[in-house]
XYZ file of C-alpha atoms in Angstrom:
785
model
C 3.919 -23.057 1.687
C 6.839 -25.069 0.378
C 10.355 -24.830 1.887
C 13.569 -24.616 -0.047
C 15.815 -27.246 1.501
C 18.828 -26.802 -0.852
C 20.092 -24.125 -3.140
C 22.989 -24.489 -5.627
C 24.275 -21.769 -7.934
C 25.543 -23.061 -11.385
C 26.400 -19.816 -12.870
C 25.532 -16.124 -12.641
C 22.125 -16.826 -14.007
C 21.375 -20.487 -13.436
C 20.650 -22.206 -10.107
C 18.921 -25.162 -8.531
C 16.321 -25.380 -5.819
C 15.397 -28.555 -4.071
C 11.967 -27.946 -2.540
C 10.265 -29.874 0.211
C 6.899 -31.082 -1.333
C 6.108 -34.602 -0.262
C 2.789 -34.798 -2.160
C 4.294 -33.544 -5.389
C 7.380 -35.807 -5.082
C 5.185 -38.907 -4.447
C 3.403 -38.424 -7.708
C 6.105 -36.880 -9.967
C 7.255 -38.648 -13.079
C 9.778 -37.708 -15.844
C 8.187 -35.055 -18.062
C 6.015 -33.520 -15.416
C 6.150 -29.826 -14.550
C 5.097 -27.736 -11.534
C 3.506 -24.234 -11.070
C 5.331 -21.960 -8.577
C 4.300 -18.698 -7.051
C 6.585 -16.798 -4.744
C 4.188 -14.546 -2.778
C 0.731 -13.108 -2.827
C 1.369 -10.650 -5.572
C 3.596 -13.023 -7.653
C 2.834 -14.561 -10.978
C 2.496 -18.355 -11.528
C 5.348 -19.672 -13.444
C 5.822 -23.247 -14.910
C 9.007 -25.196 -14.073
C 9.854 -28.556 -15.420
C 10.689 -31.197 -12.826
C 14.440 -31.832 -13.018
C 14.516 -34.519 -10.357
C 12.537 -35.880 -7.360
C 13.222 -37.894 -4.315
C 10.233 -39.799 -2.996
C 11.979 -40.824 0.271
C 13.119 -37.240 1.136
C 9.763 -35.844 -0.214
C 11.668 -33.302 -2.389
C 11.446 -32.023 -5.921
C 14.307 -30.342 -7.782
C 13.927 -27.548 -10.301
C 16.663 -25.831 -12.242
C 15.969 -22.083 -13.043
C 17.596 -19.451 -15.249
C 17.195 -15.905 -13.995
C 15.784 -13.965 -16.996
C 12.574 -12.234 -15.909
C 11.261 -10.456 -12.817
C 10.187 -13.605 -10.907
C 13.261 -15.691 -11.643
C 15.547 -12.823 -10.791
C 13.714 -12.531 -7.438
C 14.124 -16.313 -7.018
C 17.815 -15.892 -7.539
C 18.410 -12.797 -5.400
C 15.888 -12.934 -2.642
C 15.485 -16.627 -1.637
C 17.921 -18.911 0.194
C 17.816 -22.376 1.711
C 15.347 -22.387 4.534
C 12.982 -19.762 2.924
C 9.500 -20.630 1.822
C 7.453 -19.919 -1.372
C 3.711 -19.514 -1.206
C 2.598 -21.963 -3.814
C 4.196 -25.076 -5.339
C 1.529 -27.057 -7.326
C 1.889 -30.303 -9.220
C 2.865 -32.520 -10.713
C 1.152 -31.238 -13.823
C 0.994 -32.360 -17.464
C 1.396 -35.813 -18.834
C 4.511 -37.899 -17.947
C 6.838 -39.008 -20.682
C 5.926 -42.444 -22.108
C 8.876 -44.582 -20.992
C 9.161 -47.784 -22.919
C 11.622 -49.995 -24.705
C 12.357 -48.144 -27.943
C 15.844 -49.222 -28.675
C 18.160 -46.270 -29.196
C 16.942 -43.129 -27.648
C 18.706 -39.784 -28.202
C 17.940 -37.056 -25.579
C 18.990 -33.501 -26.380
C 19.090 -30.678 -23.801
C 19.873 -27.082 -24.442
C 20.842 -24.654 -21.603
C 18.373 -25.146 -18.755
C 16.682 -27.868 -20.699
C 19.593 -30.110 -19.601
C 17.986 -30.355 -16.162
C 14.617 -31.842 -17.218
C 16.440 -34.129 -19.649
C 18.062 -35.908 -16.743
C 15.027 -37.697 -15.207
C 13.951 -38.928 -18.718
C 17.512 -40.035 -19.510
C 17.619 -41.963 -16.284
C 14.128 -43.500 -16.902
C 14.804 -44.547 -20.539
C 18.062 -46.227 -19.480
C 16.425 -48.066 -16.584
C 13.731 -49.308 -19.125
C 16.542 -51.054 -21.069
C 17.145 -48.505 -23.834
C 20.516 -47.481 -25.391
C 20.918 -43.837 -24.672
C 22.827 -41.004 -26.295
C 22.667 -37.660 -24.533
C 23.575 -34.349 -26.312
C 23.742 -31.307 -24.171
C 24.620 -27.737 -25.165
C 25.685 -24.683 -23.214
C 26.660 -21.173 -24.339
C 30.144 -21.567 -22.857
C 32.108 -23.804 -20.523
C 31.185 -21.714 -17.374
C 27.550 -22.629 -17.768
C 27.938 -26.383 -17.672
C 26.256 -28.448 -14.911
C 25.267 -31.997 -14.061
C 27.639 -33.653 -16.576
C 28.554 -36.292 -13.980
C 24.887 -37.106 -13.345
C 24.189 -37.325 -17.086
C 27.262 -39.466 -17.731
C 26.046 -42.000 -15.240
C 22.991 -42.876 -17.335
C 24.195 -42.094 -20.835
C 25.927 -44.657 -23.027
C 27.327 -41.693 -24.897
C 27.502 -38.093 -23.696
C 28.180 -35.277 -26.200
C 28.861 -31.885 -24.850
C 28.501 -28.803 -27.090
C 29.257 -25.125 -26.390
C 28.390 -22.244 -28.692
C 31.904 -20.732 -28.429
C 33.882 -24.065 -28.409
C 35.266 -23.483 -24.956
C 34.397 -27.040 -23.970
C 33.426 -30.167 -25.869
C 32.612 -29.629 -29.536
C 31.955 -26.222 -30.946
C 28.454 -25.411 -32.358
C 24.856 -26.087 -31.626
C 23.149 -29.326 -30.506
C 21.199 -29.677 -33.643
C 24.348 -30.094 -35.765
C 25.526 -32.813 -33.256
C 22.148 -34.521 -33.553
C 22.362 -34.603 -37.316
C 25.760 -36.339 -37.079
C 24.462 -38.904 -34.590
C 21.431 -39.672 -36.750
C 23.556 -39.923 -39.869
C 25.999 -42.441 -38.283
C 23.756 -44.309 -35.827
C 20.106 -44.801 -36.534
C 17.872 -43.782 -33.608
C 14.405 -44.919 -32.683
C 13.325 -41.834 -30.674
C 14.536 -38.307 -30.166
C 13.576 -36.216 -27.156
C 14.595 -32.529 -27.242
C 14.083 -30.044 -24.322
C 15.321 -26.432 -24.328
C 14.727 -23.019 -25.782
C 12.044 -22.875 -28.471
C 14.497 -22.115 -31.365
C 16.714 -24.979 -30.319
C 13.807 -27.529 -30.204
C 12.569 -26.343 -33.570
C 16.086 -26.811 -34.997
C 16.271 -30.323 -33.588
C 12.827 -31.161 -35.162
C 14.173 -29.998 -38.537
C 17.400 -32.001 -38.033
C 15.498 -35.265 -37.316
C 12.748 -34.784 -39.961
C 14.869 -36.000 -42.983
C 15.691 -39.245 -41.066
C 12.030 -39.949 -40.247
C 12.781 -40.422 -36.550
C 9.848 -39.794 -34.205
C 10.828 -36.711 -32.289
C 9.190 -35.264 -29.088
C 9.745 -31.729 -27.648
C 8.665 -30.385 -24.311
C 6.664 -27.167 -24.662
C 7.048 -24.951 -21.643
C 5.023 -22.159 -23.156
C 3.393 -19.249 -21.171
C 0.979 -20.698 -18.619
C -1.253 -18.986 -16.113
C -3.048 -21.659 -14.095
C -1.486 -24.905 -15.369
C -4.664 -26.925 -15.129
C -6.234 -26.356 -18.567
C -8.612 -23.630 -17.406
C -7.208 -20.571 -19.162
C -6.051 -21.693 -22.633
C -2.972 -19.564 -22.454
C -0.678 -22.425 -23.386
C -2.536 -23.484 -26.541
C -0.465 -24.898 -29.425
C -1.519 -26.231 -32.730
C -0.381 -29.901 -33.352
C -1.373 -31.579 -36.547
C -3.911 -28.921 -37.260
C -5.597 -29.383 -33.926
C -5.472 -27.021 -30.856
C -3.845 -28.647 -27.770
C -3.235 -27.283 -24.404
C 0.420 -27.831 -23.278
C -0.463 -28.009 -19.589
C -2.951 -30.908 -19.938
C -2.201 -32.493 -23.319
C 1.583 -32.117 -22.921
C 4.047 -30.772 -22.388
C 5.548 -33.390 -24.815
C 4.325 -33.277 -28.425
C 5.279 -34.643 -31.771
C 7.837 -32.042 -32.933
C 7.174 -32.677 -36.644
C 3.440 -31.765 -36.307
C 3.807 -28.554 -34.254
C 3.079 -25.184 -35.802
C 6.239 -23.501 -34.509
C 5.641 -20.183 -36.291
C 2.415 -19.664 -34.382
C 3.850 -20.892 -31.062
C 6.856 -18.603 -31.247
C 4.682 -15.622 -32.219
C 2.492 -16.407 -29.123
C 5.656 -16.517 -26.914
C 6.692 -13.035 -28.069
C 3.374 -11.450 -26.792
C 4.710 -10.492 -23.398
C 8.236 -9.641 -24.500
C 7.807 -5.901 -24.202
C 6.371 -6.174 -20.627
C 9.126 -8.590 -19.640
C 11.797 -6.289 -21.005
C 10.277 -3.486 -19.085
C 10.183 -5.562 -15.906
C 13.860 -6.408 -16.296
C 14.715 -2.852 -16.905
C 12.741 -1.858 -13.773
C 14.525 -4.530 -11.741
C 17.874 -3.148 -12.769
C 16.751 0.314 -11.964
C 15.676 -0.740 -8.538
C 19.024 -2.534 -7.898
C 20.907 0.619 -8.912
C 18.733 2.782 -6.586
C 19.242 0.319 -3.778
C 22.973 0.368 -4.150
C 23.045 4.204 -4.462
C 20.576 5.137 -1.744
C 20.878 2.280 0.790
C 24.366 0.836 0.586
C 26.321 4.016 -0.408
C 23.924 6.312 1.475
C 23.900 8.994 -1.288
C 21.770 12.027 -0.656
C 20.703 14.759 -3.046
C 21.531 12.115 -5.609
C 19.519 13.647 -8.489
C 19.894 17.045 -10.154
C 16.951 19.275 -10.519
C 17.022 18.911 -14.297
C 16.300 15.250 -13.916
C 13.138 15.821 -11.849
C 9.611 16.133 -13.285
C 8.385 19.601 -12.583
C 4.862 18.681 -11.771
C 3.296 16.187 -9.384
C 1.811 13.003 -10.802
C -1.942 13.715 -10.923
C -4.220 11.998 -8.396
C -6.933 9.938 -10.165
C -10.413 11.226 -9.153
C -13.985 10.042 -9.526
C -15.936 11.883 -12.102
C -17.562 15.094 -10.642
C -21.043 14.430 -11.872
C -21.041 10.890 -10.626
C -19.487 11.694 -7.207
C -21.938 14.520 -6.454
C -24.678 11.949 -6.070
C -22.855 9.300 -3.960
C -20.594 9.011 -0.927
C -17.869 6.881 -2.617
C -14.407 8.240 -2.157
C -13.475 11.048 -4.504
C -9.651 10.653 -4.626
C -8.976 7.170 -5.933
C -5.310 6.964 -4.890
C -2.132 6.350 -6.833
C -1.665 3.064 -8.728
C 1.804 1.590 -8.163
C 3.280 3.079 -11.321
C 2.042 6.493 -10.293
C 3.403 6.154 -6.735
C 6.835 4.982 -7.938
C 7.060 7.779 -10.487
C 6.125 10.402 -7.869
C 8.499 8.887 -5.322
C 11.419 9.412 -7.741
C 10.696 13.131 -7.775
C 12.223 13.132 -4.237
C 15.889 14.109 -4.555
C 16.626 12.746 -1.024
C 17.966 15.978 0.490
C 20.937 15.980 2.818
C 18.993 18.390 5.110
C 15.313 17.400 4.504
C 13.269 20.435 5.544
C 10.026 18.470 4.873
C 10.478 16.654 8.187
C 10.480 20.085 9.982
C 7.027 20.824 8.388
C 5.566 17.569 9.701
C 3.869 17.986 13.134
C 4.815 14.340 14.033
C 8.166 14.493 12.315
C 7.815 11.565 9.980
C 11.196 10.712 8.402
C 9.766 11.496 4.967
C 12.866 10.921 2.809
C 13.479 7.561 4.460
C 9.984 6.255 3.761
C 10.067 7.443 0.193
C 13.511 5.838 -0.191
C 12.081 2.465 0.745
C 9.179 3.054 -1.540
C 11.525 3.789 -4.398
C 13.197 0.402 -3.956
C 9.732 -1.281 -3.727
C 10.179 -2.216 -0.056
C 6.710 -1.372 1.201
C 6.966 -2.958 4.652
C 10.019 -0.925 5.395
C 8.335 2.200 4.121
C 5.370 1.558 6.463
C 7.712 0.876 9.314
C 9.451 4.163 8.796
C 6.082 6.026 8.877
C 4.878 3.996 11.922
C 7.874 5.266 13.888
C 6.053 8.652 14.002
C 2.466 8.058 12.812
C 0.235 4.985 13.319
C -2.298 6.074 10.737
C -0.776 6.718 7.279
C -3.968 5.835 5.373
C -5.919 8.404 7.347
C -3.264 11.173 7.420
C -2.515 10.631 3.779
C -6.100 11.504 2.995
C -7.056 14.297 5.466
C -3.939 16.127 6.558
C -3.178 19.501 4.888
C 0.269 18.456 3.623
C 0.321 21.436 1.212
C 0.670 23.790 4.122
C 2.924 21.569 6.254
C 5.499 19.060 4.924
C 4.984 19.820 1.262
C 5.310 23.490 1.843
C 8.859 22.879 3.063
C 9.881 20.756 0.019
C 13.102 22.076 -1.568
C 11.717 21.554 -5.080
C 9.593 24.725 -4.463
C 12.742 26.797 -4.446
C 13.549 25.365 -7.965
C 10.093 26.532 -9.042
C 8.667 23.039 -9.189
C 5.683 21.542 -7.454
C 6.611 19.832 -4.226
C 6.734 15.988 -3.929
C 3.199 14.765 -3.257
C 4.123 13.445 0.198
C 0.580 12.936 1.418
C -0.358 10.880 -1.613
C 2.673 8.693 -1.244
C 1.898 8.248 2.541
C -1.586 7.125 1.635
C -0.245 4.700 -1.003
C 2.076 3.088 1.553
C -0.704 2.864 4.147
C -3.113 1.392 1.688
C -0.856 -1.132 0.057
C 1.888 -2.228 2.531
C 1.101 -5.521 4.389
C -0.185 -4.977 7.898
C 2.574 -5.521 10.470
C 2.184 -8.215 13.044
C 1.053 -7.101 16.550
C 4.072 -6.135 18.653
C 3.049 -8.470 21.499
C 0.866 -11.445 22.160
C -2.195 -10.335 24.154
C -3.448 -12.545 26.979
C -0.391 -14.810 27.278
C 0.823 -13.966 30.699
C 1.907 -10.546 29.805
C 2.525 -8.043 32.616
C 1.925 -4.411 31.703
C 4.328 -1.690 33.029
C 1.302 0.486 33.814
C -2.359 1.143 33.068
C -3.383 4.268 31.111
C -6.927 5.538 30.482
C -7.516 7.692 27.420
C -10.563 9.920 27.274
C -11.758 10.225 23.697
C -11.118 8.042 20.576
C -10.223 10.781 18.150
C -6.857 11.148 16.401
C -5.034 12.431 19.519
C -6.397 9.627 21.755
C -5.663 7.022 19.137
C -2.146 8.193 18.518
C -1.363 8.113 22.246
C -2.954 4.642 22.486
C -0.780 3.353 19.638
C 2.468 4.592 21.226
C 1.646 3.283 24.647
C 0.525 0.016 23.429
C 3.786 -0.440 21.522
C 5.508 0.217 24.886
C 3.428 -2.659 26.494
C 1.138 -0.478 28.560
C -2.422 -1.714 29.405
C -4.428 0.947 27.534
C -8.158 1.456 27.651
C -9.853 4.135 25.513
C -13.161 5.514 26.694
C -15.503 7.024 23.973
C -18.676 8.957 24.620
C -20.328 7.953 21.372
C -21.380 4.499 20.243
C -18.561 4.078 17.727
C -14.737 4.551 17.906
C -12.965 7.235 15.951
C -14.171 10.617 17.239
C -14.072 13.346 14.662
C -12.713 10.897 12.057
C -16.151 9.226 12.233
C -18.623 11.949 12.888
C -16.866 14.941 11.296
C -15.342 13.685 8.013
C -17.549 12.326 5.377
C -16.884 8.929 3.783
C -16.124 10.408 0.382
C -12.968 11.950 1.939
C -12.259 9.207 4.474
C -13.839 5.782 3.791
C -15.037 3.869 6.842
C -13.076 0.747 5.987
C -9.910 2.714 6.093
C -10.684 3.922 9.665
C -11.691 0.445 10.699
C -8.448 -1.079 9.250
C -6.303 1.386 11.271
C -8.331 0.791 14.378
C -8.001 -2.972 14.077
C -4.238 -2.620 14.262
C -4.713 -1.038 17.744
C -7.065 -3.796 18.840
C -4.578 -6.383 17.635
C -1.909 -4.588 19.701
C -4.112 -5.044 22.825
C -5.797 -1.589 23.082
C -9.274 -1.922 24.657
C -12.130 0.305 23.711
C -15.205 1.207 25.801
C -17.914 3.099 24.047
C -20.950 4.990 25.475
C -18.835 6.154 28.391
C -19.108 9.890 28.986
C -16.145 10.889 31.220
C -17.419 13.519 33.605
C -20.862 11.897 33.601
C -20.566 8.080 33.549
C -17.542 8.461 35.832
C -14.927 11.127 36.369
C -11.180 11.601 36.132
C -10.776 10.919 39.906
C -12.687 7.620 39.695
C -10.374 6.587 36.800
C -7.282 7.349 38.854
C -8.429 5.930 42.226
C -11.275 3.431 42.086
C -10.547 2.031 38.609
C -6.780 1.820 39.217
C -5.341 3.704 36.260
C -1.823 5.056 36.716
C -2.290 7.947 34.288
C -5.031 9.581 32.202
C -4.793 11.354 28.822
C -7.711 13.665 28.113
C -8.274 13.951 24.328
C -11.985 14.685 24.298
C -11.888 17.292 21.433
C -13.348 20.777 21.556
C -16.792 19.576 20.497
C -19.137 22.499 21.201
C -20.108 24.455 18.047
C -19.946 28.272 17.670
C -22.850 30.446 16.523
C -22.944 34.127 15.493
C -25.950 35.370 17.496
C -27.742 36.415 14.365
C -31.485 37.165 14.314
C -33.329 34.005 13.290
C -30.604 31.522 14.141
C -32.761 29.744 16.679
C -34.967 28.364 13.915
C -35.129 24.571 13.589
C -33.578 24.677 10.100
C -30.343 26.266 11.423
C -27.803 23.578 12.225
C -24.269 23.466 13.372
C -21.771 21.599 11.234
C -21.331 19.131 14.062
C -25.018 18.278 14.147
C -25.382 18.016 10.319
C -22.301 15.869 9.787
C -23.070 13.679 12.838
C -26.571 13.043 11.554
C -25.171 11.928 8.173
C -21.753 10.395 8.968
C -22.587 8.721 12.182
C -26.344 8.052 12.280
C -27.148 7.261 8.653
C -29.162 10.361 7.852
C -28.369 10.040 4.161
C -30.464 6.778 4.182
C -33.556 8.231 5.953
C -36.245 6.849 6.185
C -34.574 3.423 5.838
C -32.514 4.616 8.893
C -34.293 6.441 11.687
C -32.365 9.723 11.775
C -33.770 12.529 9.580
C -31.755 15.435 8.186
C -34.309 17.649 6.325
C -32.167 20.309 4.827
C -34.392 21.089 1.838
C -33.421 21.974 -1.663
C -31.581 25.188 -0.947
C -28.783 25.136 1.569
C -26.487 27.935 2.888
C -23.200 27.090 4.681
C -21.518 29.857 6.600
C -17.732 29.524 6.694
C -15.049 28.329 4.275
C -12.872 25.875 6.110
C -12.511 22.138 5.484
C -15.554 21.443 7.674
C -17.574 23.929 5.617
C -16.485 22.130 2.478
C -17.640 18.819 4.043
C -21.044 20.304 4.760
C -21.417 21.811 1.264
C -20.386 18.652 -0.523
C -22.531 16.437 1.744
C -25.594 18.623 1.108
C -25.117 18.142 -2.612
C -24.970 14.384 -2.181
C -28.246 14.551 -0.209
C -29.953 16.042 -3.257
C -29.892 19.696 -2.526
C -30.252 21.578 -5.858
C -28.622 24.798 -4.737
C -25.815 24.754 -2.237
C -23.963 28.084 -1.536
C -20.832 28.879 0.564
C -21.025 32.285 2.260
C -17.729 33.690 3.570
C -16.803 37.164 4.719
C -13.272 37.098 3.227
C -12.020 36.364 -0.248
C -11.203 32.922 -1.612
C -7.468 33.504 -1.053
C -8.139 33.722 2.739
C -10.351 30.674 2.945
C -8.874 28.146 5.372
C -10.076 25.140 3.342
C -7.556 23.113 1.348
C -7.279 24.224 -2.266
C -8.221 20.770 -3.342
C -11.364 20.843 -1.242
C -12.419 24.152 -2.755
C -11.854 22.777 -6.267
C -13.736 19.562 -5.582
C -16.698 21.571 -4.182
C -16.803 23.902 -7.181
C -16.666 20.872 -9.612
C -19.589 19.278 -7.821
C -21.843 22.277 -8.341
C -21.362 24.309 -5.061
C -21.737 28.094 -5.485
C -19.504 30.446 -3.652
C -20.240 33.941 -2.342
C -16.975 35.372 -1.024
C -16.778 38.792 0.630
C -20.312 38.380 2.113
C -20.893 38.510 5.779
C -24.347 36.922 7.095
C -26.320 39.535 9.118
C -29.697 37.825 9.453
C -31.516 34.549 8.843
C -34.836 35.330 7.386
C -37.949 33.397 8.711
C -41.470 32.987 7.352
C -44.710 33.291 9.319
C -44.299 29.749 10.735
C -40.811 30.576 12.066
C -39.135 28.369 9.386
C -36.018 29.538 7.403
C -36.863 31.280 4.143
C -33.592 32.971 3.334
C -30.238 34.464 4.390
C -29.361 38.201 4.377
C -25.750 39.152 3.918
C -23.676 42.296 3.718
C -21.048 42.802 1.067
C -17.545 43.270 2.321
C -14.121 44.542 1.164
C -10.653 43.603 2.395
C -8.739 45.995 4.577
C -5.330 45.732 6.266
C -4.061 42.512 7.672
C -5.062 41.501 11.157
C -2.845 40.071 13.944
C -2.851 36.641 12.158
C -1.739 38.175 8.885
C -5.140 37.802 7.111
C -6.641 41.005 5.615
C -9.603 42.213 7.709
C -13.064 42.291 6.053
C -14.676 45.733 6.107
C -18.427 46.209 5.564
C -19.938 48.014 2.608
C -23.324 49.618 2.469
C -24.746 46.835 0.203
C -26.886 43.789 1.084
C -28.070 40.762 -0.676
C -30.699 38.193 0.140
C -30.786 34.538 -1.068
C -33.765 32.291 -0.611
C -32.943 29.051 1.227
C -34.454 26.205 3.202
C -31.727 25.680 5.818
C -28.465 27.292 7.106
C -25.489 25.367 8.395
C -22.855 27.043 10.693
C -19.373 25.859 10.047
C -17.441 28.375 12.052
C -15.256 26.161 14.318
C -15.702 24.886 17.825
C -15.455 25.941 21.482
C -14.522 23.968 24.580
C -16.879 21.272 25.547
C -17.426 21.887 29.348
C -18.295 18.367 30.514
C -14.851 17.201 31.668
C -13.706 20.595 32.917
C -16.780 21.111 35.056
C -16.638 17.630 36.543
C -12.957 17.643 37.524
C -11.956 19.677 40.598
C -8.511 21.090 40.427
C -8.251 20.891 36.621
C -7.070 24.320 35.418
C -8.810 25.786 32.453
C -7.864 28.902 30.322
C -9.973 31.947 29.831
C -11.763 30.236 26.898
C -12.633 27.108 28.916
C -9.992 24.837 27.299
C -7.819 22.648 29.454
C -4.444 24.202 30.389
C -1.591 21.808 29.568
C 2.165 22.038 29.130
C 3.166 22.463 25.485
C 5.894 19.836 25.572
C 4.582 17.116 27.899
C 0.802 17.883 27.760
C 0.772 17.619 31.695
C -2.160 19.295 33.294
C -2.494 20.865 36.792
C -3.589 17.435 38.156
C -1.007 14.850 38.988
C -1.063 11.954 36.504
C -3.404 13.659 34.197
C -2.409 14.766 30.684
C -4.351 16.462 27.995
C -3.929 17.351 24.321
C -5.633 18.116 20.971
C -8.653 20.338 20.463
C -9.577 20.381 24.078
C -6.346 22.229 24.752
C -5.682 24.157 21.579
C -9.152 24.600 20.137
C -10.172 23.345 16.737
C -7.146 22.214 14.706
C -6.106 19.497 12.293
C -5.996 15.691 12.656
C -2.174 15.721 12.465
C -1.750 18.340 15.170
C -3.951 16.316 17.497
C -1.884 13.247 16.809
C 1.277 15.144 17.545
C -0.156 16.110 20.937
C -1.076 12.451 21.580
C 2.428 11.296 20.810
C 3.976 13.859 23.055
C 1.589 12.924 25.813
C 2.452 9.195 25.350
C 6.185 9.812 25.528
C 5.755 11.981 28.656
C 3.421 9.393 30.305
C 5.993 6.643 29.560
C 8.870 8.514 31.069
C 6.931 9.637 34.125
C 5.602 6.197 34.863
C 9.082 4.680 34.496
C 10.625 7.225 36.764
C 9.986 7.794 40.531
C 6.889 9.810 39.784
C 8.011 12.407 42.278
C 8.213 15.406 39.986
C 5.126 17.101 38.736
C 4.735 18.375 36.113
C 7.273 15.986 34.544
C 10.412 17.259 32.744
C 10.361 17.466 28.952
C 11.671 14.553 27.069
C 14.348 15.103 24.389
C 13.387 14.058 20.805
C 15.167 11.080 19.236
C 17.204 11.448 15.999
C 16.896 9.384 12.871
C 20.613 8.652 12.415
C 20.328 5.159 13.940
C 17.399 4.393 11.612
C 19.474 5.322 8.541
C 22.262 3.005 9.700
C 19.863 0.230 10.347
C 18.295 0.627 6.853
C 21.665 0.290 5.193
C 22.623 -2.737 7.328
C 19.257 -4.371 6.528
C 19.793 -3.944 2.793
C 23.280 -5.399 3.048
C 22.110 -8.375 5.067
C 19.348 -9.150 2.541
C 21.922 -9.466 -0.233
């Protein structure tokens, strides 16, 4: 890191940085350059050394804001800020000797690197003439510094607003005609240096120019800065940057300099667009800023792994947006005055605000906006059914357009924004306001842990299995939710001080009462999940080749069954697999079976595809990967052979009748049956309450189905200090709904523990609004400029 100790603005575009870099300053000589990189994602840019101070340990560079990086240097960095890389000095120093009369010519920003050479030539005993040129009088700088070391200083401006009118090459011609020179040194834009070379050529004066061509590494490794000199290829970063101007192939060099012009113009246009959006959305606070006619009708497509390739591996299917895709999709959001998408989000993420920050390329702020409501954007962006929640409420639908792809944008921010620093330093004398035990490390428990840790509670999560993550680990395959994504999100909780204890079965290893009394926890949140699978009671379902979805997915996702016999856990589904059910879990089973090598995989569901609970995308992916679907078929018997092994599945054809109480059309049986040969059958019909915690906890009220009874707003149970939420309360639901319950519980726990704890159950806590956050965003943008 290198710190900017001084910043000086010369004009709208040109400015000076004095940078603290003792090692560079100690070795710098006139003619050297440095390579600078602002941040981890920045490009390396070459800057000529304009001055150096060995005693102060500083190096001065003068910059003109033209491209994306230099504009960022102008707009986003002030004295006291640091840049990531400052490398040098590089190149060969100017050969300073006694030549006689030396003419130094600087054009625009080239005036700055002329200065140290002018000073050095004068100190070496030469007579010096300095010619400098600017576009107009307002762009002049350092004339007093130059005059101190020049025997004659000639100032030119293109428009004649100061000094003599015209270009520096014309002034050079006059000087050489009237006063013979022994050496000419020209530094500036490429056309200006070429013009100076042609001006000096008729006089036979040795002329040097400094070639600051496009460089990547600056050490001679890449060859990007190659230039032809006297018919030989040279590298400006190691053989230069000063070369004999009369032997340079300028046509070739200028053609090479144009190679990135289109990309640079695009970057400049993008920067101007971002500045306009920032002013409009952040400073002015405009909402519904874009008309429907200006919005793309369709979502930006999500890149996907090829179906044939992915059906044989567990690599992630959806590859995620690239930055250009994410920004294009973000700009489909019109920033509604009344954003109904928030109402569709179970955890009430301020969706327009995080997209607003994404639009202006402020990923840390976008992530912070999401983290106010959800600690796991990379997970939720992948597995939540946004199409039936937040996206279903998008106003674009009313205009007959596809909704904004909110989930894909959430995933992009979660995957690409830098991880925030932990909210507190763990183990440094910190005193917690309370101790909270969380039972279960699934999405509900983790969401509660995140919120409580951010409020400085001492949080311990108890997990019955040997790894943390609950259903995220055992229930969702890695081709939908990669394990490194889960681990990255979990690490943030560990960094925040959350402790995890695995292989602890609450209700067996120890109970809720022990947690509250002997182990000293002030509150307990039960988020154990529903867990226990459902079966149909069909003839033959007791066969060994009939599995629940929980068993099948746990064997593969958690215990490495896909790598048997190299791992110890077998799966043994055979070549023909039937999966009963058509929810997301059923799709996971079907697609996993295909990846395990099953030649025929069939989904059997008693309703039509329109009633299938699975996400449309999951149904499409399964079909693309070779899964067969038999809708309007109800299983009636699992057929067994003489050994009692599965040999087939018998199903009855169905038709749809009138809607049931949930609005779905009821399946009605027909007098037609079909049999499919198969080697195994997997039940994916949902879950019922796991009885372990309920049976082991006296006084804990359960409902008629065996689920824990809890208040819908506070998640408080019948036991004082004990809260519960997620599938163990509601039955099988989605990741985001479990997270919402965890966040409600965390909020209620916090208010109860900070109060007098006399009232039970605790009173509901009012929801916070987002007005203050909007105000803070606007103030933050203003302060940064």
